[in-house]
Each structure stands twice: as C-alpha cells, then as structure tokens.
mmCIF file of C-alpha atoms in Angstrom:
data_model
loop_
_atom_site.group_PDB
_atom_site.id
_atom_site.type_symbol
_atom_site.label_atom_id
_atom_site.label_comp_id
_atom_site.label_asym_id
_atom_site.label_seq_id
_atom_site.Cartn_x
_atom_site.Cartn_y
_atom_site.Cartn_z
ATOM 1 C CA MET A 6 -0.012 0.018 -0.023
ATOM 2 C CA ILE A 7 1.215 3.455 -0.801
ATOM 3 C CA GLU A 8 1.751 5.673 2.197
ATOM 4 C CA GLN A 9 0.314 9.197 2.453
ATOM 5 C CA LYS A 10 3.730 10.679 2.608
ATOM 6 C CA GLN A 11 4.616 9.184 -0.646
ATOM 7 C CA LEU A 12 1.370 10.456 -2.155
ATOM 8 C CA ASP A 13 2.109 13.926 -1.004
ATOM 9 C CA THR A 14 5.486 13.829 -2.574
ATOM 10 C CA ILE A 15 3.964 12.614 -5.837
ATOM 11 C CA SER A 16 1.179 15.244 -5.608
ATOM 12 C CA ASN A 17 3.647 18.040 -5.308
ATOM 13 C CA LEU A 18 5.768 16.586 -8.172
ATOM 14 C CA PHE A 19 2.646 16.339 -10.378
ATOM 15 C CA LEU A 20 1.631 20.041 -9.538
ATOM 16 C CA ASP A 21 5.106 21.243 -10.502
ATOM 17 C CA VAL A 22 5.167 19.358 -13.866
ATOM 18 C CA GLU A 23 1.612 20.178 -14.652
ATOM 19 C CA SER A 24 2.219 23.800 -14.194
ATOM 20 C CA CYS A 25 5.186 23.881 -16.674
ATOM 21 C CA PHE A 26 3.625 21.599 -19.346
ATOM 22 C CA GLY A 27 -0.098 22.029 -19.044
ATOM 23 C CA THR A 28 -2.645 19.370 -18.045
ATOM 24 C CA ARG A 29 -2.663 17.517 -21.478
ATOM 25 C CA ASN A 30 1.011 17.419 -22.146
ATOM 26 C CA PHE A 31 1.665 16.443 -18.502
ATOM 27 C CA CYS A 32 -0.626 13.527 -18.963
ATOM 28 C CA PHE A 33 1.002 12.490 -22.186
ATOM 29 C CA LEU A 34 4.367 12.795 -20.585
ATOM 30 C CA THR A 35 3.358 10.756 -17.590
ATOM 31 C CA TRP A 36 1.777 8.147 -19.959
ATOM 32 C CA GLU A 37 4.936 7.798 -22.014
ATOM 33 C CA SER A 38 7.009 7.343 -18.803
ATOM 34 C CA PHE A 39 4.523 4.654 -17.637
ATOM 35 C CA MET A 40 4.802 2.910 -21.030
ATOM 36 C CA GLN A 41 8.685 2.943 -20.723
ATOM 37 C CA SER A 42 8.435 1.513 -17.184
ATOM 38 C CA LEU A 43 6.348 -1.334 -18.587
ATOM 39 C CA ARG A 44 9.033 -2.038 -21.258
ATOM 40 C CA VAL A 45 11.983 -2.165 -18.806
ATOM 41 C CA PHE A 46 10.237 -4.036 -15.980
ATOM 42 C CA THR A 47 12.118 -7.113 -14.689
ATOM 43 C CA GLY A 48 10.426 -9.372 -12.011
ATOM 44 C CA THR A 49 7.701 -11.841 -11.690
ATOM 45 C CA ARG A 50 4.273 -11.620 -13.355
ATOM 46 C CA GLN A 51 2.618 -11.180 -9.933
ATOM 47 C CA GLU A 52 4.839 -8.221 -9.245
ATOM 48 C CA PHE A 53 4.215 -6.737 -12.678
ATOM 49 C CA ILE A 54 0.381 -6.712 -11.972
ATOM 50 C CA LYS A 55 0.838 -5.502 -8.462
ATOM 51 C CA GLN A 56 3.009 -2.566 -9.696
ATOM 52 C CA ILE A 57 0.374 -1.573 -12.317
ATOM 53 C CA ARG A 58 -2.384 -1.522 -9.647
ATOM 54 C CA ASN A 59 -0.129 0.623 -7.445
ATOM 55 C CA VAL A 60 0.298 3.170 -10.395
ATOM 56 C CA VAL A 61 -3.454 3.223 -11.011
ATOM 57 C CA TYR A 62 -3.961 3.783 -7.263
ATOM 58 C CA ILE A 63 -1.634 6.647 -7.212
ATOM 59 C CA SER A 64 -3.175 8.306 -10.260
ATOM 60 C CA LYS A 65 -6.588 8.247 -8.404
ATOM 61 C CA ASN A 66 -5.329 9.478 -5.027
ATOM 62 C CA THR A 67 -3.005 12.425 -5.741
ATOM 63 C CA SER A 68 -4.236 15.943 -4.774
ATOM 64 C CA PRO A 69 -5.574 17.675 -6.616
ATOM 65 C CA ARG A 70 -7.025 14.752 -8.718
ATOM 66 C CA ILE A 71 -6.193 15.083 -12.339
ATOM 67 C CA SER A 72 -9.208 13.794 -14.155
ATOM 68 C CA LEU A 73 -7.659 13.082 -17.576
ATOM 69 C CA LEU A 74 -4.815 10.982 -15.948
ATOM 70 C CA ILE A 75 -7.458 9.127 -13.906
ATOM 71 C CA PHE A 76 -9.490 8.499 -17.070
ATOM 72 C CA MET A 77 -6.557 7.078 -18.902
ATOM 73 C CA PHE A 78 -5.362 4.799 -16.087
ATOM 74 C CA SER A 79 -8.903 3.599 -15.275
ATOM 75 C CA ARG A 80 -9.598 2.722 -18.901
ATOM 76 C CA PHE A 81 -6.162 0.973 -19.151
ATOM 77 C CA LEU A 82 -6.808 -1.160 -16.065
ATOM 78 C CA GLU A 83 -10.266 -2.097 -17.393
ATOM 79 C CA PHE A 84 -8.986 -3.178 -20.858
ATOM 80 C CA PHE A 85 -5.773 -4.753 -19.638
ATOM 81 C CA THR A 86 -7.644 -6.982 -16.956
ATOM 82 C CA ASN A 87 -10.143 -8.039 -19.661
ATOM 83 C CA ASP A 88 -7.334 -9.060 -22.041
ATOM 84 C CA ILE A 89 -5.274 -11.328 -19.726
ATOM 85 C CA ASP A 90 -5.643 -14.589 -17.897
ATOM 86 C CA ASP A 91 -3.816 -16.509 -15.219
ATOM 87 C CA THR A 92 -1.820 -18.523 -17.689
ATOM 88 C CA ASP A 93 -0.097 -15.533 -19.413
ATOM 89 C CA SER A 94 3.568 -15.206 -19.205
ATOM 90 C CA LEU A 95 5.292 -12.044 -18.082
ATOM 91 C CA VAL A 96 6.386 -11.487 -21.656
ATOM 92 C CA LYS A 97 2.754 -11.775 -22.869
ATOM 93 C CA LEU A 98 1.557 -9.583 -20.082
ATOM 94 C CA LYS A 99 3.966 -6.863 -20.986
ATOM 95 C CA LYS A 100 2.937 -7.144 -24.622
ATOM 96 C CA THR A 101 -0.661 -6.866 -23.752
ATOM 97 C CA ALA A 102 -0.094 -3.824 -21.386
ATOM 98 C CA LEU A 103 1.895 -1.966 -24.028
ATOM 99 C CA LYS A 104 -0.736 -2.606 -26.725
ATOM 100 C CA VAL A 105 -3.472 -1.351 -24.452
ATOM 101 C CA ALA A 106 -1.363 1.652 -23.250
ATOM 102 C CA GLN A 107 -0.641 2.746 -26.868
ATOM 103 C CA GLN A 108 -4.378 2.472 -27.760
ATOM 104 C CA ILE A 109 -5.257 4.684 -24.870
ATOM 105 C CA LEU A 110 -2.640 7.248 -25.856
ATOM 106 C CA ASP A 111 -3.643 7.170 -29.468
ATOM 107 C CA ASP A 112 -7.288 7.769 -28.533
ATOM 108 C CA ARG A 113 -6.422 10.785 -26.408
ATOM 109 C CA LYS A 114 -4.263 12.312 -29.120
ATOM 110 C CA ARG A 115 -7.167 11.767 -31.634
ATOM 111 C CA SER A 116 -9.506 13.669 -29.222
ATOM 112 C CA SER A 117 -7.073 16.594 -29.099
ATOM 113 C CA LYS A 118 -6.730 16.685 -32.947
ATOM 114 C CA LYS A 119 -10.537 16.549 -33.259
ATOM 115 C CA LEU A 120 -10.855 19.510 -30.977
ATOM 116 C CA LEU A 121 -8.289 21.500 -32.954
ATOM 117 C CA SER A 122 -10.146 20.745 -36.152
ATOM 118 C CA LEU A 123 -13.458 21.907 -34.791
ATOM 119 C CA ALA A 124 -11.823 25.063 -33.307
ATOM 120 C CA LYS A 125 -10.545 26.350 -36.679
ATOM 121 C CA ASP A 126 -13.128 29.260 -36.885
ATOM 122 C CA VAL A 127 -12.892 30.365 -33.286
ATOM 123 C CA ILE A 128 -10.224 32.914 -34.124
ATOM 124 C CA GLN A 129 -11.086 35.349 -36.984
ATOM 125 C CA ASP A 130 -9.267 38.189 -38.686
ATOM 126 C CA LYS A 131 -8.940 41.386 -36.551
ATOM 127 C CA ASP A 132 -9.494 39.491 -33.425
ATOM 128 C CA VAL A 133 -7.598 40.683 -30.203
ATOM 129 C CA ILE A 134 -7.322 37.505 -27.997
ATOM 130 C CA LEU A 135 -6.703 37.642 -24.298
ATOM 131 C CA ILE A 136 -4.847 34.620 -22.845
ATOM 132 C CA HIS A 137 -3.360 34.058 -19.460
ATOM 133 C CA ASN A 138 -2.614 30.336 -18.870
ATOM 134 C CA ALA A 139 -0.043 27.951 -20.455
ATOM 135 C CA SER A 140 -2.667 25.676 -22.060
ATOM 136 C CA HIS A 141 -1.167 23.807 -24.866
ATOM 137 C CA THR A 142 -4.582 23.276 -26.346
ATOM 138 C CA VAL A 143 -4.859 27.108 -26.528
ATOM 139 C CA PHE A 144 -1.291 27.138 -27.977
ATOM 140 C CA ASP A 145 -2.371 24.774 -30.638
ATOM 141 C CA ILE A 146 -5.452 26.861 -31.584
ATOM 142 C CA LEU A 147 -3.358 30.061 -31.800
ATOM 143 C CA ALA A 148 -0.569 28.369 -33.864
ATOM 144 C CA ASN A 149 -3.060 26.860 -36.201
ATOM 145 C CA ALA A 150 -4.847 30.215 -36.785
ATOM 146 C CA HIS A 151 -1.376 31.860 -37.409
ATOM 147 C CA ALA A 152 -0.460 29.110 -39.869
ATOM 148 C CA CYS A 153 -3.735 29.870 -41.721
ATOM 149 C CA HIS A 154 -2.530 33.461 -42.123
ATOM 150 C CA LYS A 155 -5.360 34.854 -39.944
ATOM 151 C CA LYS A 156 -4.626 38.355 -38.828
ATOM 152 C CA PHE A 157 -5.042 38.712 -35.127
ATOM 153 C CA ARG A 158 -2.951 39.652 -32.122
ATOM 154 C CA VAL A 159 -2.679 38.452 -28.487
ATOM 155 C CA ILE A 160 -2.824 40.199 -25.149
ATOM 156 C CA LEU A 161 -1.048 38.306 -22.447
ATOM 157 C CA ALA A 162 -2.309 38.960 -18.850
ATOM 158 C CA GLU A 163 0.963 38.799 -16.905
ATOM 159 C CA GLN A 164 1.008 36.599 -13.787
ATOM 160 C CA GLU A 165 3.571 34.329 -12.213
ATOM 161 C CA THR A 166 7.038 35.001 -13.903
ATOM 162 C CA LYS A 167 7.883 31.447 -14.815
ATOM 163 C CA ARG A 168 4.561 30.789 -16.558
ATOM 164 C CA THR A 169 4.427 34.052 -18.267
ATOM 165 C CA THR A 170 7.841 33.671 -19.643
ATOM 166 C CA GLN A 171 6.852 30.273 -21.037
ATOM 167 C CA ILE A 172 3.853 31.801 -22.852
ATOM 168 C CA ILE A 173 6.056 34.668 -24.142
ATOM 169 C CA ARG A 174 8.438 32.204 -25.592
ATOM 170 C CA PHE A 175 5.727 30.349 -27.427
ATOM 171 C CA LEU A 176 4.238 33.463 -28.899
ATOM 172 C CA GLN A 177 7.754 34.632 -29.945
ATOM 173 C CA ASP A 178 8.706 31.310 -31.487
ATOM 174 C CA THR A 179 5.390 31.060 -33.470
ATOM 175 C CA GLY A 180 5.648 34.630 -34.741
ATOM 176 C CA ILE A 181 2.249 35.817 -33.165
ATOM 177 C CA ARG A 182 1.946 39.526 -32.459
ATOM 178 C CA PHE A 183 1.423 40.107 -28.865
ATOM 179 C CA GLN A 184 1.449 42.592 -26.031
ATOM 180 C CA VAL A 185 2.000 41.871 -22.242
ATOM 181 C CA ILE A 186 0.205 43.680 -19.475
ATOM 182 C CA PRO A 187 -0.130 42.810 -15.733
ATOM 183 C CA GLU A 188 -3.433 41.314 -14.736
ATOM 184 C CA TYR A 189 -4.132 44.115 -12.443
ATOM 185 C CA LEU A 190 -3.894 46.778 -15.214
ATOM 186 C CA LEU A 191 -6.066 44.830 -17.732
ATOM 187 C CA SER A 192 -8.768 47.375 -17.267
ATOM 188 C CA HIS A 193 -6.806 49.739 -19.605
ATOM 189 C CA LEU A 194 -7.058 47.322 -22.587
ATOM 190 C CA GLU A 195 -10.589 45.937 -22.059
ATOM 191 C CA GLN A 196 -11.959 47.974 -24.993
ATOM 192 C CA ASP A 197 -9.554 46.217 -27.414
ATOM 193 C CA ILE A 198 -10.240 42.554 -26.368
ATOM 194 C CA THR A 199 -12.682 40.680 -28.598
ATOM 195 C CA LYS A 200 -12.545 37.297 -26.963
ATOM 196 C CA PHE A 201 -10.815 35.492 -24.034
ATOM 197 C CA ILE A 202 -9.537 31.926 -24.793
ATOM 198 C CA THR A 203 -8.448 29.699 -21.998
ATOM 199 C CA GLY A 204 -7.943 26.119 -20.924
ATOM 200 C CA ALA A 205 -8.828 24.075 -17.915
ATOM 201 C CA VAL A 206 -7.767 21.107 -15.777
ATOM 202 C CA THR A 207 -11.331 19.747 -15.528
ATOM 203 C CA ILE A 208 -14.981 20.351 -14.948
ATOM 204 C CA ASN A 209 -16.351 18.786 -11.774
ATOM 205 C CA SER A 210 -19.833 17.518 -10.592
ATOM 206 C CA GLN A 211 -20.606 20.864 -9.050
ATOM 207 C CA TYR A 212 -20.254 22.343 -12.542
ATOM 208 C CA ASN A 213 -17.158 24.224 -11.559
ATOM 209 C CA VAL A 214 -14.249 24.766 -13.869
ATOM 210 C CA ILE A 215 -10.926 24.053 -12.204
ATOM 211 C CA SER A 216 -8.258 26.044 -13.933
ATOM 212 C CA ASP A 217 -5.027 27.977 -13.282
ATOM 213 C CA ALA A 218 -4.841 30.329 -10.341
ATOM 214 C CA GLY A 219 -6.139 33.845 -11.309
ATOM 215 C CA SER A 220 -8.707 32.434 -13.831
ATOM 216 C CA ALA A 221 -11.818 33.371 -11.715
ATOM 217 C CA ALA A 222 -10.974 37.019 -11.521
ATOM 218 C CA LEU A 223 -10.272 37.304 -15.182
ATOM 219 C CA ILE A 224 -13.449 35.385 -16.108
ATOM 220 C CA SER A 225 -15.454 37.764 -13.945
ATOM 221 C CA GLU A 226 -14.000 40.743 -15.574
ATOM 222 C CA MET A 227 -14.744 39.352 -18.964
ATOM 223 C CA GLN A 228 -18.325 38.547 -17.915
ATOM 224 C CA HIS A 229 -18.873 42.120 -16.572
ATOM 225 C CA HIS A 230 -17.731 43.694 -19.841
ATOM 226 C CA LYS A 231 -19.510 41.228 -22.025
ATOM 227 C CA ILE A 232 -16.377 39.905 -23.636
ATOM 228 C CA PRO A 233 -17.016 36.306 -24.776
ATOM 229 C CA VAL A 234 -15.160 33.532 -23.011
ATOM 230 C CA TYR A 235 -14.017 30.374 -24.912
ATOM 231 C CA LEU A 236 -12.998 27.479 -22.714
ATOM 232 C CA CYS A 237 -10.973 24.645 -24.496
ATOM 233 C CA ILE A 238 -11.352 21.219 -23.002
ATOM 234 C CA THR A 239 -11.670 17.690 -24.243
ATOM 235 C CA THR A 240 -14.443 15.688 -22.808
ATOM 236 C CA ASP A 241 -11.980 13.126 -21.368
ATOM 237 C CA LYS A 242 -10.977 15.759 -18.960
ATOM 238 C CA LEU A 243 -14.337 15.741 -17.077
ATOM 239 C CA SER A 244 -14.222 14.594 -13.447
ATOM 240 C CA LEU A 245 -16.928 11.908 -13.422
ATOM 241 C CA TRP A 246 -17.157 11.557 -9.623
ATOM 242 C CA GLU A 247 -18.836 13.442 -6.825
ATOM 243 C CA ALA A 248 -16.693 16.505 -5.980
ATOM 244 C CA LYS A 249 -15.745 16.533 -2.332
ATOM 245 C CA GLU A 250 -12.504 18.377 -2.387
ATOM 246 C CA LYS A 251 -11.960 21.997 -3.012
ATOM 247 C CA HIS A 252 -9.661 21.312 -5.956
ATOM 248 C CA HIS A 253 -7.092 23.868 -4.939
ATOM 249 C CA ARG A 254 -3.997 23.465 -2.810
ATOM 250 C CA TYR A 255 -1.737 26.014 -1.462
ATOM 251 C CA LYS A 256 1.838 26.297 -0.268
ATOM 252 C CA SER A 257 2.243 28.712 2.709
ATOM 253 C CA HIS A 258 5.574 30.601 3.463
ATOM 254 C CA SER A 259 6.511 32.719 6.424
ATOM 255 C CA TYR A 260 8.472 35.804 5.543
ATOM 256 C CA LYS A 261 10.575 37.278 8.312
ATOM 257 C CA ASN A 262 12.284 40.597 8.631
ATOM 258 C CA CYS A 263 10.212 42.245 5.886
ATOM 259 C CA HIS A 264 10.199 45.854 7.333
ATOM 260 C CA GLY A 265 9.958 44.276 10.662
ATOM 261 C CA VAL A 266 6.729 42.519 9.874
ATOM 262 C CA GLU A 267 6.335 38.731 9.789
ATOM 263 C CA TYR A 268 3.469 37.375 7.720
ATOM 264 C CA GLU A 269 2.278 34.221 6.012
ATOM 265 C CA LYS A 270 1.612 34.371 2.202
ATOM 266 C CA LEU A 271 -0.810 31.732 0.754
ATOM 267 C CA ILE A 272 -0.194 30.695 -2.902
ATOM 268 C CA PHE A 273 -3.021 28.596 -4.464
ATOM 269 C CA SER A 274 -2.155 26.261 -7.241
ATOM 270 C CA HIS A 275 -5.654 26.295 -8.943
ATOM 271 C CA ASP A 276 -8.731 28.386 -9.264
ATOM 272 C CA ARG A 277 -12.347 27.467 -9.757
ATOM 273 C CA TYR A 278 -15.521 29.121 -11.246
ATOM 274 C CA SER A 279 -18.936 28.334 -12.444
ATOM 275 C CA VAL A 280 -19.547 26.949 -16.067
ATOM 276 C CA ASP A 281 -22.226 29.519 -16.184
ATOM 277 C CA MET A 282 -19.457 32.090 -16.532
ATOM 278 C CA VAL A 283 -18.318 30.705 -19.768
ATOM 279 C CA ASP A 284 -19.926 31.507 -23.157
ATOM 280 C CA TYR A 285 -18.464 28.683 -25.398
ATOM 281 C CA PHE A 286 -16.998 25.387 -24.636
ATOM 282 C CA VAL A 287 -14.540 24.284 -27.462
ATOM 283 C CA THR A 288 -14.507 20.463 -27.288
ATOM 284 C CA ASN A 289 -13.758 17.360 -29.259
ATOM 285 C CA LYS A 290 -17.659 17.068 -29.563
ATOM 286 C CA GLY A 291 -18.090 20.474 -31.047
ATOM 287 C CA ILE A 292 -18.438 23.995 -29.716
ATOM 288 C CA LEU A 293 -21.041 23.821 -26.898
ATOM 289 C CA SER A 294 -23.118 26.097 -24.971
ATOM 290 C CA THR A 295 -23.266 26.010 -21.156
ATOM 291 C CA ALA A 296 -26.536 24.072 -21.232
ATOM 292 C CA GLU A 297 -24.908 21.549 -23.739
ATOM 293 C CA ILE A 298 -21.853 20.958 -21.700
ATOM 294 C CA LYS A 299 -24.044 20.405 -18.553
ATOM 295 C CA ASP A 300 -26.103 17.821 -20.544
ATOM 296 C CA LEU A 301 -22.965 16.138 -21.848
ATOM 297 C CA TYR A 302 -21.517 16.042 -18.252
ATOM 298 C CA LYS A 303 -24.645 14.574 -16.876
ATOM 299 C CA GLN A 304 -24.758 11.827 -19.427
ATOM 300 C CA ARG A 305 -21.167 10.814 -19.027
ATOM 301 C CA PHE A 306 -21.483 11.094 -15.206
ATOM 302 C CA LEU A 307 -24.476 8.649 -15.012
ATOM 303 C CA LYS A 308 -22.810 6.273 -17.521
ATOM 304 C CA GLN A 309 -19.686 6.182 -15.464
ATOM 305 C CA ARG A 310 -21.588 5.597 -12.254
ATOM 306 C CA LYS A 311 -23.418 2.692 -13.648
ATOM 307 C CA TRP A 312 -19.985 1.342 -14.749
ATOM 308 C CA ARG A 313 -18.682 1.685 -11.199
ATOM 309 C CA GLU A 314 -21.647 0.007 -9.749
ATOM 310 C CA LYS A 315 -21.376 -2.897 -12.217
ATOM 311 C CA HIS A 316 -17.666 -3.378 -11.473
ATOM 312 C CA GLY A 317 -17.995 -2.713 -7.632
ATOM 313 C CA VAL A 318 -15.523 0.225 -7.687
#
C-alpha cells in the first residue's frame, strides 16, 4: 500500500510538472513514462500486475486529482484485465499492457486533434485575443490560426514569472503578435479585447471549472464587460465523480524581517469558477453552450456511475 507521505510527494511533483507543461502534455508525458516502465520491468508476473495496480491507485489519489490521468489509467486497467488470464507469461503480459497503453494514448491524441479541427473558426481576422494560462490546447489553436494566415494579435495577462515567460517564448517562436500587461492593469485594454480563450484542468460534478490560479478574476472581468469567453477542454478531462475536495492546494511561506513584519503568504495552485460564466466550450464534440456542456457532463457522469456499480468500484 502506498503511504500518504509518498502520495504527498508525488502530488507536489505532479503540480510542478503540470504547471510547466499544461494538463494535457503533463498526462501524455506521464503516460509515456509509464509505457517505458512497462518495457523495462524485470520481475515476476505477480509483481508486474501489483505495480500496475499501485500506479493506478496513485493516479486516483493524488491531490488535486487530475481527471484526464485518472480516465486514462482507469480505462487502461479495465482493458488490460479483460485481455489477460492466469496462464499468461510475463512476456505476454507486457506485450498486452503496452498494446493497451498505446491504444489509450492514441485515442487521447485523436481527441485533441478533433478539438483542434473543430476550433478552426474560433479565431477570426482582426481578433484581439486575451490569454493568461499555459494551456497547450490554446497554444495549438493560436498556432493553427497563425499558420492559416489569420490576422490577429494576443494580449497576455501577466502573472507568475515562470509561466508568463513560457507563454512569451511560445508566442515569440510562433511569430504571433502580442502585448503583455499585468493582470491588475487589464482594465486599460478591455476595450480592445474581442474574446478570451483559456484552458482548464477539469469540470467537476458541481459544474465548476478547475483552472490555473487567477482564472476566476479574469473570467469575472470578462463577464462584466460582455467579452465572450471560450473554454477549450476535451471531454475526457471531465471529473466523473462526486466533487468532495476544493480542488485547490496552497503552499504557505513565512516571510521574516520584511520591514520588521512577519506574515504568512498563501499561494493557491488552482482556481475555480462556475461553467455559467463561460460563453462557449470548445471540445472534441463540438463548440457547446453552457446548457450543452451540462447535459453532456450529466450523461457521462451517469454512464460512469453505472460502470462503477457494475464493477463494484
């Protein structure tokens, strides 16, 4: 059994990597590492299956829970256990595991490509696009529009230095025109913005979007000024379980000798806001309204609940 201390260490590692690569690319990177571990495993067949179950357990019990990763590992375990029997050798188990893992990865990549193809008309000539998080799905949509010679520019709401630098590097390398402005000064450029395009970690059973820290304030500002918000998310990112956690974590630091004042600063890793604050959901199932994303979520949630009841999980 995995100890809580180990889960906490892995959770912090996941947070750090996800913040650098974005949720989708973090999951793909994790999955490729998992596949490599399957290839190089040496031991008994019993130990092989035990280690797989440990990895699946870890994916479901980190905090915050990353729904796309849980989806991939849950699907993997279901297909893998259906395709093996007690007589399979270790060699055959590894071959089956790698085949299933590759199928899962290919399916997820197809979902991402489908979203990108359906998003081709989201950006139009003369658009001024506000972005603020390092969503690689948003990056792909911007890069695709630029490759199609659409004439638009980007306003980047500046936040944490590391993440802002990453976005600037992408925009510079892609050749997209952009300006940078601190989030707290955005009111000076609101009149120029035609739409806000953002990504998300997940949507939970409370119909809350879980996204990068600072998202809720920007979404509220866009809603107040009637600037349309486009949220880009594949449907395999939906959290298909009852939301019990707050989905945001924080690291606290005590700063001493700051003008003689000691205080504690709280830094939250994620933000949340209602799906009702979003105008359009850009998904692999099409560009959906708030009512449509709620209906889709409800259908997927009920289907997943029936599956859990059937399998006793």
